[in-house]
mmCIF file of C-alpha atoms (C1' of nucleotides) in Angstrom:
data_model
loop_
_atom_site.group_PDB
_atom_site.id
_atom_site.type_symbol
_atom_site.label_atom_id
_atom_site.label_comp_id
_atom_site.label_asym_id
_atom_site.label_seq_id
_atom_site.Cartn_x
_atom_site.Cartn_y
_atom_site.Cartn_z
ATOM 1 C CA UNK A 1 -28.502 -226.017 -133.992
ATOM 2 C CA UNK A 2 -30.412 -228.624 -132.474
ATOM 3 C CA UNK A 3 -33.806 -228.118 -130.554
ATOM 4 C CA UNK A 4 -35.431 -230.545 -128.216
ATOM 5 C CA UNK A 5 -39.310 -229.829 -126.578
ATOM 6 C CA UNK A 6 -39.394 -230.516 -122.859
ATOM 7 C CA UNK A 7 -43.357 -231.424 -122.193
ATOM 8 C CA UNK A 8 -44.562 -229.594 -118.971
ATOM 9 C CA UNK A 9 -47.739 -231.642 -119.149
ATOM 10 C CA UNK A 10 -49.527 -229.181 -117.027
ATOM 11 C CA UNK A 11 -46.859 -228.447 -114.561
ATOM 12 C CA UNK A 12 -46.489 -224.495 -113.691
ATOM 13 C CA UNK A 13 -43.325 -223.163 -115.235
ATOM 14 C CA UNK A 14 -42.522 -219.279 -116.092
ATOM 15 C CA UNK A 15 -39.154 -218.934 -117.889
ATOM 16 C CA UNK A 16 -39.028 -215.393 -116.826
ATOM 17 C CA UNK A 17 -40.436 -215.963 -113.113
ATOM 18 C CA UNK A 18 -37.859 -218.719 -112.341
ATOM 19 C CA UNK A 19 -34.715 -217.665 -114.188
ATOM 20 C CA UNK A 20 -35.115 -214.013 -113.227
ATOM 21 C CA UNK A 21 -36.093 -214.371 -109.395
ATOM 22 C CA UNK A 22 -32.649 -214.400 -107.689
ATOM 23 C CA UNK A 23 -31.857 -217.983 -107.552
ATOM 24 C CA UNK A 24 -29.663 -217.884 -110.898
ATOM 25 C CA UNK A 25 -27.715 -214.725 -112.519
ATOM 26 C CA UNK A 26 -26.726 -215.509 -115.734
ATOM 27 C CA UNK A 27 -29.761 -216.041 -117.815
ATOM 28 C CA UNK A 28 -30.643 -212.940 -120.143
ATOM 29 C CA UNK A 29 -33.965 -212.385 -121.872
ATOM 30 C CA UNK A 30 -33.960 -211.423 -125.261
ATOM 31 C CA UNK A 31 -36.164 -209.070 -127.253
ATOM 32 C CA UNK A 32 -38.271 -211.942 -128.294
ATOM 33 C CA UNK A 33 -39.143 -213.014 -124.745
ATOM 34 C CA UNK A 34 -36.505 -215.986 -125.184
ATOM 35 C CA UNK A 35 -33.995 -216.785 -122.686
ATOM 36 C CA UNK A 36 -30.121 -217.138 -123.273
ATOM 37 C CA UNK A 37 -27.641 -218.796 -120.911
ATOM 38 C CA UNK A 38 -24.983 -221.178 -120.414
ATOM 39 C CA UNK A 39 -25.208 -224.360 -118.595
ATOM 40 C CA UNK A 40 -22.898 -226.980 -118.122
ATOM 41 C CA UNK A 41 -20.214 -225.314 -120.620
ATOM 42 C CA UNK A 42 -22.627 -224.955 -123.224
ATOM 43 C CA UNK A 43 -24.733 -222.238 -124.548
ATOM 44 C CA UNK A 44 -28.600 -222.795 -124.712
ATOM 45 C CA UNK A 45 -31.669 -220.529 -125.719
ATOM 46 C CA UNK A 46 -34.951 -221.510 -124.082
ATOM 47 C CA UNK A 47 -38.512 -220.456 -125.021
ATOM 48 C CA UNK A 48 -41.930 -221.149 -124.310
ATOM 49 C CA UNK A 49 -43.908 -223.053 -126.319
ATOM 50 C CA UNK A 50 -47.101 -223.797 -125.339
ATOM 51 C CA UNK A 51 -47.331 -226.400 -122.842
ATOM 52 C CA UNK A 52 -43.704 -227.317 -123.219
ATOM 53 C CA UNK A 53 -40.329 -225.506 -123.376
ATOM 54 C CA UNK A 54 -38.042 -225.343 -126.322
ATOM 55 C CA UNK A 55 -34.199 -225.681 -125.501
ATOM 56 C CA UNK A 56 -32.055 -224.949 -128.799
ATOM 57 C CA UNK A 57 -28.276 -225.664 -128.006
ATOM 58 C CA UNK A 58 -25.910 -223.142 -129.613
ATOM 59 C CA UNK A 59 -23.163 -225.610 -130.435
ATOM 60 C CA UNK A 60 -25.225 -227.713 -132.879
ATOM 61 C CA UNK A 61 -25.025 -230.674 -130.535
ATOM 62 C CA UNK A 62 -27.987 -232.736 -129.198
ATOM 63 C CA UNK A 63 -29.961 -231.365 -126.334
ATOM 64 C CA UNK A 64 -30.289 -233.850 -123.288
ATOM 65 C CA UNK A 65 -33.680 -234.202 -122.244
ATOM 66 C CA UNK A 66 -33.268 -235.459 -119.449
ATOM 67 C CA UNK A 67 -30.604 -233.279 -117.952
ATOM 68 C CA UNK A 68 -33.237 -230.149 -118.475
ATOM 69 C CA UNK A 69 -36.213 -232.110 -116.942
ATOM 70 C CA UNK A 70 -33.644 -232.346 -113.872
ATOM 71 C CA UNK A 71 -32.576 -229.036 -113.757
ATOM 72 C CA UNK A 72 -36.138 -227.625 -114.310
ATOM 73 C CA UNK A 73 -37.348 -230.476 -111.202
ATOM 74 C CA UNK A 74 -39.849 -231.742 -113.489
ATOM 75 C CA UNK A 75 -39.536 -234.717 -111.140
ATOM 76 C CA UNK A 76 -41.750 -232.366 -108.525
ATOM 77 C CA UNK A 77 -45.166 -231.856 -108.740
ATOM 78 C CA UNK A 78 -45.699 -228.334 -108.368
ATOM 79 C CA UNK A 79 -49.553 -228.609 -109.045
ATOM 80 C CA UNK A 80 -49.528 -230.629 -105.783
ATOM 81 C CA UNK A 81 -47.230 -227.952 -103.860
ATOM 82 C CA UNK A 82 -49.469 -225.128 -104.913
ATOM 83 C CA UNK A 83 -52.299 -226.831 -103.753
ATOM 84 C CA UNK A 84 -50.920 -227.588 -100.160
ATOM 85 C CA UNK A 85 -49.538 -224.038 -100.095
ATOM 86 C CA UNK A 86 -52.839 -222.463 -101.050
ATOM 87 C CA UNK A 87 -54.788 -223.688 -97.478
ATOM 88 C CA UNK A 88 -52.759 -220.990 -96.247
ATOM 89 C CA UNK A 89 -54.198 -217.575 -97.009
ATOM 90 C CA UNK A 90 -50.870 -215.826 -96.789
ATOM 91 C CA UNK A 91 -48.611 -218.388 -98.497
ATOM 92 C CA UNK A 92 -51.424 -218.459 -101.275
ATOM 93 C CA UNK A 93 -50.791 -214.879 -101.828
ATOM 94 C CA UNK A 94 -46.956 -215.458 -102.355
ATOM 95 C CA UNK A 95 -47.916 -218.173 -104.857
ATOM 96 C CA UNK A 96 -49.947 -216.329 -106.985
ATOM 97 C CA UNK A 97 -47.965 -213.280 -107.278
ATOM 98 C CA UNK A 98 -45.255 -215.693 -109.450
ATOM 99 C CA UNK A 99 -47.016 -219.191 -109.890
ATOM 100 C CA UNK A 100 -44.311 -220.198 -112.694
ATOM 101 C CA UNK A 101 -41.476 -219.647 -110.086
ATOM 102 C CA UNK A 102 -39.701 -223.416 -110.047
ATOM 103 C CA UNK A 103 -36.610 -223.997 -108.086
ATOM 104 C CA UNK A 104 -34.046 -225.184 -110.226
ATOM 105 C CA UNK A 105 -31.365 -227.876 -109.934
ATOM 106 C CA UNK A 106 -27.952 -225.858 -110.659
ATOM 107 C CA UNK A 107 -24.310 -226.360 -110.739
ATOM 108 C CA UNK A 108 -22.818 -227.179 -107.371
ATOM 109 C CA UNK A 109 -19.830 -224.920 -107.824
ATOM 110 C CA UNK A 110 -21.284 -221.849 -109.791
ATOM 111 C CA UNK A 111 -23.901 -221.883 -107.196
ATOM 112 C CA UNK A 112 -21.420 -221.816 -104.169
ATOM 113 C CA UNK A 113 -19.402 -219.070 -105.911
ATOM 114 C CA UNK A 114 -22.199 -216.967 -106.935
ATOM 115 C CA UNK A 115 -23.878 -216.882 -103.604
ATOM 116 C CA UNK A 116 -20.117 -216.061 -101.862
ATOM 117 C CA UNK A 117 -20.700 -213.177 -104.130
ATOM 118 C CA UNK A 118 -24.212 -212.494 -103.098
ATOM 119 C CA UNK A 119 -23.400 -211.545 -99.662
ATOM 120 C CA UNK A 120 -23.916 -208.055 -98.907
ATOM 121 C CA UNK A 121 -24.678 -207.325 -102.366
ATOM 122 C CA UNK A 122 -27.610 -206.438 -104.716
ATOM 123 C CA UNK A 123 -28.645 -208.557 -107.671
ATOM 124 C CA UNK A 124 -27.820 -206.239 -110.439
ATOM 125 C CA UNK A 125 -24.348 -205.932 -109.164
ATOM 126 C CA UNK A 126 -24.107 -209.933 -108.744
ATOM 127 C CA UNK A 127 -24.825 -210.339 -112.040
ATOM 128 C CA UNK A 128 -22.203 -207.990 -112.970
ATOM 129 C CA UNK A 129 -19.410 -209.659 -111.173
ATOM 130 C CA UNK A 130 -20.253 -213.007 -112.204
ATOM 131 C CA UNK A 131 -20.589 -212.154 -115.528
ATOM 132 C CA UNK A 132 -17.181 -210.571 -115.182
ATOM 133 C CA UNK A 133 -15.856 -213.704 -113.841
ATOM 134 C CA UNK A 134 -16.708 -215.697 -116.511
ATOM 135 C CA UNK A 135 -15.582 -213.399 -119.213
ATOM 136 C CA UNK A 136 -12.325 -213.326 -117.520
ATOM 137 C CA UNK A 137 -11.607 -216.728 -116.619
ATOM 138 C CA UNK A 138 -14.614 -219.045 -118.280
ATOM 139 C CA UNK A 139 -13.780 -221.504 -121.143
ATOM 140 C CA UNK A 140 -15.334 -220.584 -124.611
ATOM 141 C CA UNK A 141 -18.447 -222.216 -125.355
ATOM 142 C CA UNK A 142 -18.493 -223.871 -128.669
ATOM 143 C CA UNK A 143 -20.693 -222.615 -131.731
ATOM 144 C CA UNK A 144 -22.632 -219.253 -132.168
ATOM 145 C CA UNK A 145 -24.372 -217.747 -129.522
ATOM 146 C CA UNK A 146 -27.709 -218.514 -129.945
ATOM 147 C CA UNK A 147 -29.257 -215.477 -128.367
ATOM 148 C CA UNK A 148 -27.789 -212.133 -129.130
ATOM 149 C CA UNK A 149 -27.314 -211.435 -133.112
ATOM 150 C CA UNK A 150 -23.943 -209.551 -132.973
ATOM 151 C CA UNK A 151 -22.954 -210.329 -129.306
ATOM 152 C CA UNK A 152 -19.771 -211.850 -128.198
ATOM 153 C CA UNK A 153 -20.110 -215.566 -126.925
ATOM 154 C CA UNK A 154 -20.506 -215.966 -123.274
ATOM 155 C CA UNK A 155 -17.954 -218.139 -121.408
ATOM 156 C CA UNK A 156 -18.453 -220.799 -119.358
ATOM 157 C CA UNK A 157 -18.665 -220.592 -115.331
ATOM 158 C CA UNK A 158 -15.052 -221.040 -114.692
ATOM 159 C CA UNK A 159 -13.617 -224.228 -113.117
ATOM 160 C CA UNK A 160 -12.354 -224.455 -109.931
ATOM 161 C CA UNK A 161 -8.780 -225.169 -110.831
ATOM 162 C CA UNK A 162 -8.850 -221.997 -112.869
ATOM 163 C CA UNK A 163 -9.947 -220.009 -110.278
ATOM 164 C CA UNK A 164 -7.500 -221.405 -107.741
ATOM 165 C CA UNK A 165 -4.873 -220.822 -109.691
ATOM 166 C CA UNK A 166 -5.070 -216.772 -109.718
ATOM 167 C CA UNK A 167 -4.249 -214.025 -107.390
ATOM 168 C CA UNK A 168 -5.938 -211.546 -105.590
ATOM 169 C CA UNK A 169 -4.748 -209.028 -108.442
ATOM 170 C CA UNK A 170 -6.081 -211.147 -110.773
ATOM 171 C CA UNK A 171 -9.703 -210.766 -109.580
ATOM 172 C CA UNK A 172 -9.384 -207.006 -108.724
ATOM 173 C CA UNK A 173 -11.011 -206.341 -111.940
ATOM 174 C CA UNK A 174 -14.305 -207.938 -111.008
ATOM 175 C CA UNK A 175 -14.845 -205.302 -108.483
ATOM 176 C CA UNK A 176 -15.913 -208.074 -106.027
ATOM 177 C CA UNK A 177 -14.540 -205.900 -103.050
ATOM 178 C CA UNK A 178 -13.566 -208.230 -99.891
ATOM 179 C CA UNK A 179 -15.293 -211.439 -101.239
ATOM 180 C CA UNK A 180 -12.464 -212.031 -103.703
ATOM 181 C CA UNK A 181 -10.431 -213.211 -101.004
ATOM 182 C CA UNK A 182 -13.305 -215.834 -100.358
ATOM 183 C CA UNK A 183 -13.707 -216.969 -103.752
ATOM 184 C CA UNK A 184 -9.690 -217.867 -104.187
ATOM 185 C CA UNK A 185 -9.789 -219.380 -100.710
ATOM 186 C CA UNK A 186 -13.100 -221.707 -101.591
ATOM 187 C CA UNK A 187 -11.915 -222.782 -104.710
ATOM 188 C CA UNK A 188 -8.356 -223.467 -103.843
ATOM 189 C CA UNK A 189 -10.130 -225.702 -101.000
ATOM 190 C CA UNK A 190 -12.019 -227.699 -103.488
ATOM 191 C CA UNK A 191 -9.241 -227.645 -105.954
ATOM 192 C CA UNK A 192 -7.051 -229.254 -103.599
ATOM 193 C CA UNK A 193 -9.613 -232.026 -102.188
ATOM 194 C CA UNK A 194 -12.091 -232.320 -105.271
ATOM 195 C CA UNK A 195 -13.399 -235.695 -102.993
ATOM 196 C CA UNK A 196 -15.033 -232.968 -100.629
ATOM 197 C CA UNK A 197 -17.805 -232.310 -103.527
ATOM 198 C CA UNK A 198 -18.926 -235.827 -103.370
ATOM 199 C CA UNK A 199 -18.570 -235.686 -99.587
ATOM 200 C CA UNK A 200 -21.003 -233.098 -99.827
ATOM 201 C CA UNK A 201 -23.502 -234.136 -102.264
ATOM 202 C CA UNK A 202 -23.380 -237.667 -100.768
ATOM 203 C CA UNK A 203 -23.903 -236.217 -97.005
ATOM 204 C CA UNK A 204 -27.322 -235.917 -95.206
ATOM 205 C CA UNK A 205 -28.347 -232.504 -95.371
ATOM 206 C CA UNK A 206 -27.437 -230.946 -91.827
ATOM 207 C CA UNK A 207 -23.513 -232.936 -92.328
ATOM 208 C CA UNK A 208 -23.436 -231.225 -96.025
ATOM 209 C CA UNK A 209 -24.536 -227.932 -94.224
ATOM 210 C CA UNK A 210 -21.689 -228.512 -91.629
ATOM 211 C CA UNK A 211 -19.058 -229.198 -94.319
ATOM 212 C CA UNK A 212 -20.018 -225.768 -96.334
ATOM 213 C CA UNK A 213 -19.725 -223.667 -93.340
ATOM 214 C CA UNK A 214 -16.118 -224.700 -93.211
ATOM 215 C CA UNK A 215 -15.530 -222.473 -96.436
ATOM 216 C CA UNK A 216 -14.493 -219.194 -95.902
ATOM 217 C CA UNK A 217 -17.058 -216.792 -97.290
ATOM 218 C CA UNK A 218 -19.986 -219.405 -96.342
ATOM 219 C CA UNK A 219 -22.225 -218.699 -93.361
ATOM 220 C CA UNK A 220 -25.564 -219.998 -92.713
ATOM 221 C CA UNK A 221 -27.301 -218.129 -95.348
ATOM 222 C CA UNK A 222 -24.734 -218.777 -97.959
ATOM 223 C CA UNK A 223 -24.701 -222.431 -97.247
ATOM 224 C CA UNK A 224 -28.483 -222.782 -97.147
ATOM 225 C CA UNK A 225 -28.550 -221.325 -100.770
ATOM 226 C CA UNK A 226 -25.870 -223.875 -101.799
ATOM 227 C CA UNK A 227 -28.023 -226.579 -100.404
ATOM 228 C CA UNK A 228 -31.143 -225.224 -102.021
ATOM 229 C CA UNK A 229 -30.110 -224.293 -105.610
ATOM 230 C CA UNK A 230 -27.071 -226.531 -106.028
ATOM 231 C CA UNK A 231 -27.795 -229.683 -104.259
ATOM 232 C CA UNK A 232 -31.631 -230.077 -104.605
ATOM 233 C CA UNK A 233 -32.247 -229.822 -100.769
ATOM 234 C CA UNK A 234 -35.740 -228.275 -101.144
ATOM 235 C CA UNK A 235 -35.882 -228.158 -97.260
ATOM 236 C CA UNK A 236 -33.225 -225.778 -96.866
ATOM 237 C CA UNK A 237 -34.305 -221.970 -95.980
ATOM 238 C CA UNK A 238 -32.014 -219.449 -96.544
ATOM 239 C CA UNK A 239 -32.749 -216.475 -94.524
ATOM 240 C CA UNK A 240 -31.869 -212.941 -95.636
ATOM 241 C CA UNK A 241 -32.806 -209.334 -94.662
ATOM 242 C CA UNK A 242 -35.594 -209.892 -97.158
ATOM 243 C CA UNK A 243 -36.975 -213.087 -95.717
ATOM 244 C CA UNK A 244 -36.281 -211.861 -92.262
ATOM 245 C CA UNK A 245 -38.552 -208.637 -92.746
ATOM 246 C CA UNK A 246 -41.121 -211.113 -94.645
ATOM 247 C CA UNK A 247 -41.567 -213.650 -91.859
ATOM 248 C CA UNK A 248 -41.930 -211.246 -89.397
ATOM 249 C CA UNK A 249 -44.768 -209.527 -91.177
ATOM 250 C CA UNK A 250 -46.330 -212.334 -93.104
ATOM 251 C CA UNK A 251 -45.481 -215.048 -91.110
ATOM 252 C CA UNK A 252 -45.023 -214.282 -87.430
ATOM 253 C CA UNK A 253 -45.989 -217.889 -86.276
ATOM 254 C CA UNK A 254 -43.560 -219.486 -88.601
ATOM 255 C CA UNK A 255 -43.864 -221.167 -91.692
ATOM 256 C CA UNK A 256 -47.249 -223.076 -92.211
ATOM 257 C CA UNK A 257 -46.329 -226.818 -91.701
ATOM 258 C CA UNK A 258 -47.373 -228.193 -94.914
ATOM 259 C CA UNK A 259 -44.635 -226.303 -96.433
ATOM 260 C CA UNK A 260 -42.209 -227.076 -94.051
ATOM 261 C CA UNK A 261 -40.492 -230.245 -96.208
ATOM 262 C CA UNK A 262 -40.206 -227.944 -99.357
ATOM 263 C CA UNK A 263 -39.411 -224.695 -97.241
ATOM 264 C CA UNK A 264 -36.882 -223.682 -99.775
ATOM 265 C CA UNK A 265 -39.502 -223.808 -102.466
ATOM 266 C CA UNK A 266 -41.867 -221.845 -100.242
ATOM 267 C CA UNK A 267 -38.911 -219.475 -99.317
ATOM 268 C CA UNK A 268 -38.668 -218.424 -103.269
ATOM 269 C CA UNK A 269 -42.363 -217.223 -103.520
ATOM 270 C CA UNK A 270 -41.880 -215.368 -100.391
ATOM 271 C CA UNK A 271 -38.902 -213.711 -101.279
ATOM 272 C CA UNK A 272 -40.207 -212.944 -104.582
ATOM 273 C CA UNK A 273 -43.482 -211.540 -103.104
ATOM 274 C CA UNK A 274 -41.667 -209.441 -100.358
ATOM 275 C CA UNK A 275 -39.148 -207.984 -102.666
ATOM 276 C CA UNK A 276 -42.240 -206.681 -104.824
ATOM 277 C CA UNK A 277 -43.660 -205.006 -102.130
ATOM 278 C CA UNK A 278 -41.045 -203.338 -99.828
ATOM 279 C "C1'" DA B 1 -23.299 -186.825 -96.801
ATOM 280 C "C1'" DC B 2 -25.953 -191.299 -95.524
ATOM 281 C "C1'" DC B 3 -28.246 -196.018 -96.224
ATOM 282 C "C1'" DC B 4 -28.539 -200.295 -98.110
ATOM 283 C "C1'" DA B 5 -27.499 -204.801 -100.870
ATOM 284 C "C1'" DG B 6 -30.199 -212.834 -101.181
ATOM 285 C "C1'" DG B 7 -23.556 -211.879 -94.859
ATOM 286 C "C1'" DC B 8 -19.373 -212.903 -93.110
ATOM 287 C "C1'" DG B 9 -15.315 -213.247 -90.299
ATOM 288 C "C1'" DA B 10 -12.667 -211.629 -86.321
ATOM 289 C "C1'" DC B 11 -12.940 -210.205 -82.125
ATOM 290 C "C1'" DG B 12 -14.246 -209.359 -77.342
ATOM 291 C "C1'" DA B 13 -16.936 -210.481 -73.223
ATOM 292 C "C1'" DT C 1 -21.825 -219.181 -77.318
ATOM 293 C "C1'" DC C 2 -23.309 -214.484 -78.318
ATOM 294 C "C1'" DG C 3 -23.343 -209.707 -79.879
ATOM 295 C "C1'" DT C 4 -20.786 -205.842 -82.371
ATOM 296 C "C1'" DC C 5 -17.945 -204.626 -86.174
ATOM 297 C "C1'" DG C 6 -15.551 -203.341 -90.297
ATOM 298 C "C1'" DC C 7 -15.717 -204.894 -94.617
ATOM 299 C "C1'" DA C 8 -15.137 -203.285 -100.732
ATOM 300 C "C1'" DT C 9 -18.160 -201.732 -104.223
ATOM 301 C "C1'" DG C 10 -22.096 -199.213 -106.451
ATOM 302 C "C1'" DG C 11 -26.523 -197.469 -106.935
ATOM 303 C "C1'" DG C 12 -30.685 -194.554 -104.505
#
DNA sequence: ACCCAGGCGACGA
DNA sequence: TCGTCGCATGGG
């Protein structure tokens, strides 16, 4: 077991608000308030520790501090973002509702498949389908699960090659419905052309979006979620049913201009706020 | 029984 | 290019 402390230096970050706000689906809150999850094929436990986050690996291997700073986007000053957002009264209310939300930098393929699953679906069911997907086809994580005492070790998110080798019958137990076909087709496309991932990550946002839209099961909303959560394009602004309602009601004149270059981050505050109300 | 969920692809005009 | 519509599944 290995632990590292990630200093926050006054940067806002709430584990609960960040890990359970609908951008990531595999973190679980433990009875002691810590969170356990699988990232990069390894099990970790996260706990708040004053002005720091304690990251403990379940496999005993070293915890890469640089990785976690990047995961939590600690290079972005949310203190500054909040200050700018709060100049707008409505956006200020959204931020105040859950000021500890940060937009994570997650794995591209995991985000891509997860948000294909998310379409026309609700969050508890999205989580359940993803967990079954990982249980069925993900690689084992090394060592003991850090969180649950007697719970079975959780598995990594499956690799594209693994999912590409499967048939619709294999996915039937996931109960993913018509999305199963999208999962297979997208996984095959990436498995057959791995270079496309570098092409996407290296492209300007409009070009990256255009490529993403070619995958079956990826439309404008899912593409924007992948850009935002899986590619660190914080200007991407996913519009789902909640945001559509919230924008009409809270921001009929559009997003405040100071939020436009980080529209996706503002979107998370608005999404969270809207979902709590309506 | 109906409606809805972090929508999308196919199809027709 | 733009609306409509069907879509698997499960919870309210």
